[in-house]
CSV table of C-alpha atoms in Angstrom, one decimal:
chain,number,residue,atom,x,y,z
A,895,UNK,CA,-17.2,25.1,23.0
A,896,UNK,CA,-19.1,22.6,20.9
A,897,UNK,CA,-20.3,20.5,23.7
A,898,UNK,CA,-22.8,17.8,24.8
A,899,UNK,CA,-26.0,19.6,25.6
A,900,UNK,CA,-27.0,17.6,28.7
A,901,UNK,CA,-30.6,17.7,29.9
A,902,UNK,CA,-29.9,17.8,33.7
A,903,UNK,CA,-33.4,17.1,34.7
A,904,UNK,CA,-33.3,13.6,33.3
A,905,UNK,CA,-30.1,12.6,33.5
A,906,UNK,CA,-27.4,10.3,32.9
A,907,UNK,CA,-25.7,12.9,30.9
A,908,UNK,CA,-23.1,15.4,32.0
A,909,UNK,CA,-22.2,18.8,33.1
A,910,UNK,CA,-23.4,21.2,30.3
A,911,UNK,CA,-27.0,22.4,30.0
A,912,UNK,CA,-27.1,25.3,27.5
A,913,UNK,CA,-30.9,25.8,28.1
A,914,UNK,CA,-30.4,26.3,31.8
A,915,UNK,CA,-27.7,29.0,31.3
A,916,UNK,CA,-30.2,31.5,29.9
A,917,UNK,CA,-29.9,34.1,27.1
A,918,UNK,CA,-28.3,36.7,29.4
A,919,UNK,CA,-25.4,34.4,30.2
A,920,UNK,CA,-23.6,35.3,26.9
A,921,UNK,CA,-22.9,31.6,26.4
A,922,UNK,CA,-24.0,31.5,22.8
A,923,UNK,CA,-21.7,34.4,22.0
A,924,UNK,CA,-18.9,32.6,23.8
A,925,UNK,CA,-19.4,29.4,21.9
A,926,UNK,CA,-19.3,31.2,18.6
A,927,UNK,CA,-16.3,33.3,19.5
A,928,UNK,CA,-14.4,30.2,20.7
A,929,UNK,CA,-15.1,28.4,17.4
A,930,UNK,CA,-14.4,31.3,15.1
A,931,UNK,CA,-11.1,32.4,16.7
A,932,UNK,CA,-9.7,28.9,16.5
A,933,UNK,CA,-11.3,27.8,13.2
A,934,UNK,CA,-8.4,27.9,10.8
A,935,UNK,CA,-6.0,26.4,13.3
A,936,UNK,CA,-8.6,23.7,14.1
A,937,UNK,CA,-9.1,22.9,10.5
A,938,UNK,CA,-5.3,22.4,10.1
A,939,UNK,CA,-5.3,20.0,13.1
A,940,UNK,CA,-8.3,18.0,11.8
A,941,UNK,CA,-6.5,17.5,8.5
A,942,UNK,CA,-3.5,16.2,10.3
A,943,UNK,CA,-5.8,13.9,12.2
A,944,UNK,CA,-7.1,12.4,9.0
A,945,UNK,CA,-10.0,14.6,7.8
A,946,UNK,CA,-10.0,14.9,4.0
A,947,UNK,CA,-12.5,15.6,1.2
A,948,UNK,CA,-14.9,12.9,0.1
A,949,UNK,CA,-15.5,11.4,3.6
A,950,UNK,CA,-18.8,10.9,5.4
A,951,UNK,CA,-18.3,13.2,8.4
A,952,UNK,CA,-20.2,13.6,11.7
A,953,UNK,CA,-19.7,16.7,13.8
A,954,UNK,CA,-20.8,15.3,17.1
A,955,UNK,CA,-22.4,17.9,19.5
A,956,UNK,CA,-22.0,20.6,16.9
A,957,UNK,CA,-23.3,23.5,19.1
A,958,UNK,CA,-24.0,26.6,16.9
A,959,UNK,CA,-22.3,24.9,14.0
A,960,UNK,CA,-19.3,27.1,13.3
A,961,UNK,CA,-17.0,24.2,12.8
A,962,UNK,CA,-19.6,22.2,10.9
A,963,UNK,CA,-19.8,24.9,8.3
A,964,UNK,CA,-16.0,25.2,8.1
A,965,UNK,CA,-15.8,21.4,7.5
A,966,UNK,CA,-18.5,21.5,4.8
A,967,UNK,CA,-17.1,24.6,3.1
A,968,UNK,CA,-13.6,23.3,2.9
A,969,UNK,CA,-14.6,19.7,2.0
A,970,UNK,CA,-17.2,20.1,-0.7
A,971,UNK,CA,-17.3,16.4,-1.7
A,972,UNK,CA,-17.9,15.2,1.9
A,973,UNK,CA,-21.3,14.4,3.2
A,974,UNK,CA,-21.5,16.2,6.5
A,975,UNK,CA,-23.9,15.5,9.4
A,976,UNK,CA,-24.2,17.6,12.5
A,977,UNK,CA,-25.8,16.3,15.7
A,978,UNK,CA,-26.6,18.1,18.9
A,979,UNK,CA,-29.0,17.5,21.8
A,980,UNK,CA,-30.1,21.1,22.3
A,981,UNK,CA,-32.8,22.1,19.9
A,982,UNK,CA,-32.1,25.9,20.1
A,983,UNK,CA,-28.4,25.4,19.3
A,984,UNK,CA,-29.3,23.1,16.4
A,985,UNK,CA,-31.7,25.6,15.0
A,986,UNK,CA,-29.0,28.3,15.3
A,987,UNK,CA,-26.6,26.1,13.4
A,988,UNK,CA,-29.2,25.4,10.7
A,989,UNK,CA,-30.1,29.0,10.2
A,990,UNK,CA,-26.5,30.2,9.9
A,991,UNK,CA,-25.7,27.4,7.4
A,992,UNK,CA,-28.6,28.5,5.2
A,993,UNK,CA,-27.5,32.1,5.5
A,994,UNK,CA,-24.2,31.3,3.9
A,995,UNK,CA,-25.8,29.1,1.3
A,996,UNK,CA,-24.9,25.7,2.8
A,997,UNK,CA,-27.8,23.5,2.1
A,998,UNK,CA,-26.0,20.1,2.1
A,999,UNK,CA,-25.4,19.7,5.9
A,1000,UNK,CA,-27.7,17.1,7.5
A,1001,UNK,CA,-28.8,18.2,11.0
A,1002,UNK,CA,-30.0,15.7,13.6
A,1003,UNK,CA,-31.2,16.3,17.1
A,1004,UNK,CA,-29.8,13.5,19.3
A,1005,UNK,CA,-28.2,12.2,22.4
A,1006,UNK,CA,-24.6,10.9,22.3
A,1007,UNK,CA,-25.6,7.9,24.5
A,1008,UNK,CA,-28.4,7.0,22.0
A,1009,UNK,CA,-27.5,8.6,18.7
A,1010,UNK,CA,-30.4,8.3,16.2
A,1011,UNK,CA,-28.1,7.4,13.3
A,1012,UNK,CA,-27.4,4.2,11.4
A,1013,UNK,CA,-24.5,2.0,12.3
A,1014,UNK,CA,-21.3,2.1,10.1
A,1015,UNK,CA,-22.3,5.4,8.5
A,1016,UNK,CA,-19.2,7.6,8.9
A,1017,UNK,CA,-15.6,7.6,7.9
A,1018,UNK,CA,-14.7,10.5,10.3
A,1019,UNK,CA,-16.3,11.6,13.5
A,1020,UNK,CA,-15.3,14.8,15.4
A,1021,UNK,CA,-16.1,15.4,19.0
A,1022,UNK,CA,-15.1,18.9,20.0
A,1023,UNK,CA,-15.1,19.8,23.7
A,1024,UNK,CA,-17.7,17.1,24.4
A,1025,UNK,CA,-16.1,14.5,26.6
A,1026,UNK,CA,-15.2,16.9,29.5
A,1027,UNK,CA,-19.0,17.0,30.1
A,1028,UNK,CA,-19.8,13.3,30.0
A,1029,UNK,CA,-20.3,11.2,33.2
A,1030,UNK,CA,-20.2,8.0,31.1
A,1031,UNK,CA,-17.4,8.5,28.6
A,1032,UNK,CA,-17.0,4.7,27.8
A,1033,UNK,CA,-20.8,4.4,27.1
A,1034,UNK,CA,-20.5,7.4,24.7
A,1035,UNK,CA,-17.4,5.9,23.0
A,1036,UNK,CA,-19.1,2.6,22.5
A,1037,UNK,CA,-22.0,4.3,20.8
A,1038,UNK,CA,-19.7,6.5,18.6
A,1039,UNK,CA,-17.6,3.4,17.6
A,1040,UNK,CA,-20.8,1.8,16.4
A,1041,UNK,CA,-21.4,4.7,14.0
A,1042,UNK,CA,-18.1,4.4,12.3
A,1043,UNK,CA,-17.4,2.3,9.2
A,1044,UNK,CA,-14.6,-0.3,9.4
A,1045,UNK,CA,-11.4,1.7,9.3
A,1046,UNK,CA,-13.2,4.9,10.3
A,1047,UNK,CA,-11.6,7.4,12.6
A,1048,UNK,CA,-12.8,9.2,15.7
A,1049,UNK,CA,-11.1,12.5,16.6
A,1050,UNK,CA,-11.7,14.0,20.1
A,1051,UNK,CA,-10.5,17.5,20.9
A,1052,UNK,CA,-10.7,18.4,24.6
A,1053,UNK,CA,-9.0,20.1,27.5
A,1054,UNK,CA,-7.0,19.5,30.7
A,1055,UNK,CA,-7.1,22.4,33.1
A,1056,UNK,CA,-3.7,21.6,34.5
A,1057,UNK,CA,-2.3,22.9,31.2
A,1058,UNK,CA,-4.1,26.3,31.5
A,1059,UNK,CA,-1.6,29.0,32.5
A,1060,UNK,CA,-1.6,32.8,32.8
A,1061,UNK,CA,1.7,34.7,33.1
A,1062,UNK,CA,1.8,36.6,35.4
A,1063,UNK,CA,-0.7,34.6,37.3
A,1064,UNK,CA,-3.5,36.6,39.0
A,1065,UNK,CA,-4.0,36.1,42.7
A,1066,UNK,CA,-6.4,33.2,43.4
A,1067,UNK,CA,-6.3,31.9,39.9
A,1068,UNK,CA,-5.5,28.3,40.9
A,1069,UNK,CA,-8.2,28.4,43.5
A,1070,UNK,CA,-10.7,29.6,40.9
A,1071,UNK,CA,-9.9,26.9,38.3
A,1072,UNK,CA,-10.0,24.2,41.1
A,1073,UNK,CA,-13.4,25.4,42.3
A,1074,UNK,CA,-14.7,25.3,38.8
A,1075,UNK,CA,-13.4,21.8,38.3
A,1076,UNK,CA,-15.1,20.6,41.5
A,1077,UNK,CA,-18.4,22.2,40.5
A,1078,UNK,CA,-18.2,20.6,37.1
A,1079,UNK,CA,-17.3,17.2,38.6
A,1080,UNK,CA,-20.4,17.4,40.8
A,1081,UNK,CA,-22.5,17.6,37.6
A,1082,UNK,CA,-20.6,14.6,36.0
A,1083,UNK,CA,-17.9,16.4,34.1
A,1084,UNK,CA,-14.1,16.2,34.2
A,1085,UNK,CA,-11.9,19.2,33.5
A,1086,UNK,CA,-8.8,17.0,33.3
A,1087,UNK,CA,-10.3,14.6,30.7
A,1088,UNK,CA,-7.5,15.3,28.2
A,1089,UNK,CA,-4.9,13.0,29.8
A,1090,UNK,CA,-7.5,10.2,30.0
A,1091,UNK,CA,-8.6,10.1,26.4
A,1092,UNK,CA,-6.1,7.6,25.0
A,1093,UNK,CA,-6.8,5.1,27.8
A,1094,UNK,CA,-10.6,5.5,27.4
A,1095,UNK,CA,-10.5,5.0,23.7
A,1096,UNK,CA,-8.4,1.8,24.1
A,1097,UNK,CA,-10.8,0.5,26.7
A,1098,UNK,CA,-13.7,1.1,24.3
A,1099,UNK,CA,-12.0,-1.0,21.6
A,1100,UNK,CA,-10.5,1.6,19.3
A,1101,UNK,CA,-7.2,0.6,17.6
A,1102,UNK,CA,-4.3,2.8,16.4
A,1103,UNK,CA,-5.0,5.2,19.2
A,1104,UNK,CA,-2.8,8.3,19.4
A,1105,UNK,CA,-2.8,11.3,21.7
A,1106,UNK,CA,-1.3,14.7,20.9
A,1107,UNK,CA,-1.1,18.0,22.7
A,1108,UNK,CA,-1.2,21.3,20.9
A,1109,UNK,CA,-0.4,24.5,22.8
A,1110,UNK,CA,-2.7,27.5,22.0
A,1111,UNK,CA,-1.5,30.9,23.2
A,1112,UNK,CA,-2.9,34.4,23.7
A,1113,UNK,CA,-0.6,35.5,20.9
A,1114,UNK,CA,-2.6,33.4,18.5
A,1115,UNK,CA,-6.1,34.3,19.7
A,1116,UNK,CA,-5.6,37.7,21.4
A,1117,UNK,CA,-5.7,38.0,25.2
A,1118,UNK,CA,-9.3,39.2,25.4
A,1119,UNK,CA,-10.6,36.3,23.3
A,1120,UNK,CA,-8.3,33.8,25.1
A,1121,UNK,CA,-9.7,34.9,28.5
A,1122,UNK,CA,-13.3,34.9,27.3
A,1123,UNK,CA,-13.0,31.4,25.8
A,1124,UNK,CA,-11.1,29.7,28.6
A,1125,UNK,CA,-12.6,31.3,31.7
A,1126,UNK,CA,-16.1,32.3,30.7
A,1127,UNK,CA,-17.8,29.0,31.3
A,1128,UNK,CA,-15.9,28.4,34.5
A,1129,UNK,CA,-17.5,31.5,36.0
A,1130,UNK,CA,-21.0,30.2,35.2
A,1131,UNK,CA,-20.3,27.1,37.3
A,1132,UNK,CA,-19.8,28.9,40.5
A,1133,UNK,CA,-22.0,30.7,43.1
A,1134,UNK,CA,-21.9,32.2,46.5
A,1135,UNK,CA,-18.5,32.9,48.1
A,1136,UNK,CA,-16.7,31.0,45.3
A,1137,UNK,CA,-18.3,33.2,42.7
A,1138,UNK,CA,-17.3,36.4,44.6
A,1139,UNK,CA,-13.7,35.2,44.8
A,1140,UNK,CA,-13.8,34.2,41.1
A,1141,UNK,CA,-15.0,37.7,40.1
A,1142,UNK,CA,-12.1,39.3,41.9
A,1143,UNK,CA,-9.7,36.9,40.2
A,1144,UNK,CA,-11.2,37.5,36.8
A,1145,UNK,CA,-10.9,41.3,37.3
A,1146,UNK,CA,-7.2,40.8,37.9
A,1147,UNK,CA,-7.0,38.5,34.8
A,1148,UNK,CA,-8.7,41.3,32.7
A,1149,UNK,CA,-5.8,43.5,33.6
A,1150,UNK,CA,-3.5,41.3,31.5
A,1151,UNK,CA,-5.3,42.5,28.3
A,1152,UNK,CA,-3.4,45.7,28.4
A,1153,UNK,CA,-0.1,44.2,29.6
A,1154,UNK,CA,2.2,43.8,26.6
A,1155,UNK,CA,4.4,41.2,28.3
A,1156,UNK,CA,1.6,39.0,29.5
A,1157,UNK,CA,1.1,35.5,28.1
A,1158,UNK,CA,-1.6,32.9,28.4
A,1159,UNK,CA,-1.5,29.3,27.1
A,1160,UNK,CA,-3.5,26.2,27.2
A,1161,UNK,CA,-2.9,22.6,26.1
A,1162,UNK,CA,-5.5,21.2,23.7
A,1163,UNK,CA,-5.6,17.4,23.6
A,1164,UNK,CA,-6.3,15.6,20.3
A,1165,UNK,CA,-7.0,11.9,20.5
A,1166,UNK,CA,-7.6,9.7,17.5
A,1167,UNK,CA,-8.6,6.1,17.2
A,1168,UNK,CA,-9.9,3.8,14.5
A,1169,UNK,CA,-12.4,1.0,14.2
A,1170,UNK,CA,-10.7,-2.2,13.2
A,1171,UNK,CA,-11.2,-3.0,9.6
A,1172,UNK,CA,-10.9,-6.8,10.2
């Protein structure tokens, strides 16, 4: 999950605080796994959404930078900028880029509500698993729109938990996902943001808005990776009796790893919109 790194102590921002999770949470590893397993598929989708070589590109809330590096490596004529609020994740992204010889990415620490970037600087902005964490999505969209050149494109990739399915479904699975959604909502997030993206972009003034849903399955990622990616963060949201119930459900879900006829799928929402060139 490349997500908005919200500083809960201050904030107007949303439901994800990487620093608060701690090193023992395994969250960094989950973020990296999530991006690496879906990277090639994600690149194909981004190209369908309008990404091409030679553009000025912003990876908004870049996290550990896996997708940033993929964009830079596959589009060598593009000028790529990566922004994240969390300093530790940004440093991780920088060091990994240097390790593979990518010295052209421009890294910026910044808040999506007040991005420290000049207006009309980018042809293509990608926001990956960011908007589910924002308590003020329209404010964020207004700021992002300001950063785009006339005719520039914003591409948002995010989730809607109603599209998350395990077959066979473990006992308590729906109660678990609903509890996680309630917990995230209390912190300003929205685990059903996918269905709302088109409407929100139109409200912010984007034109030529489109919304697509791609189905990602356990056969593409592997069941172990699928479960880690889609369920790991939800567990971190819970505590007390809800966490105890969740751990039982997750143990049942783990049994699907060795079940050859088990399937899991999730709908990934891709919304695009442009800044008017008029």
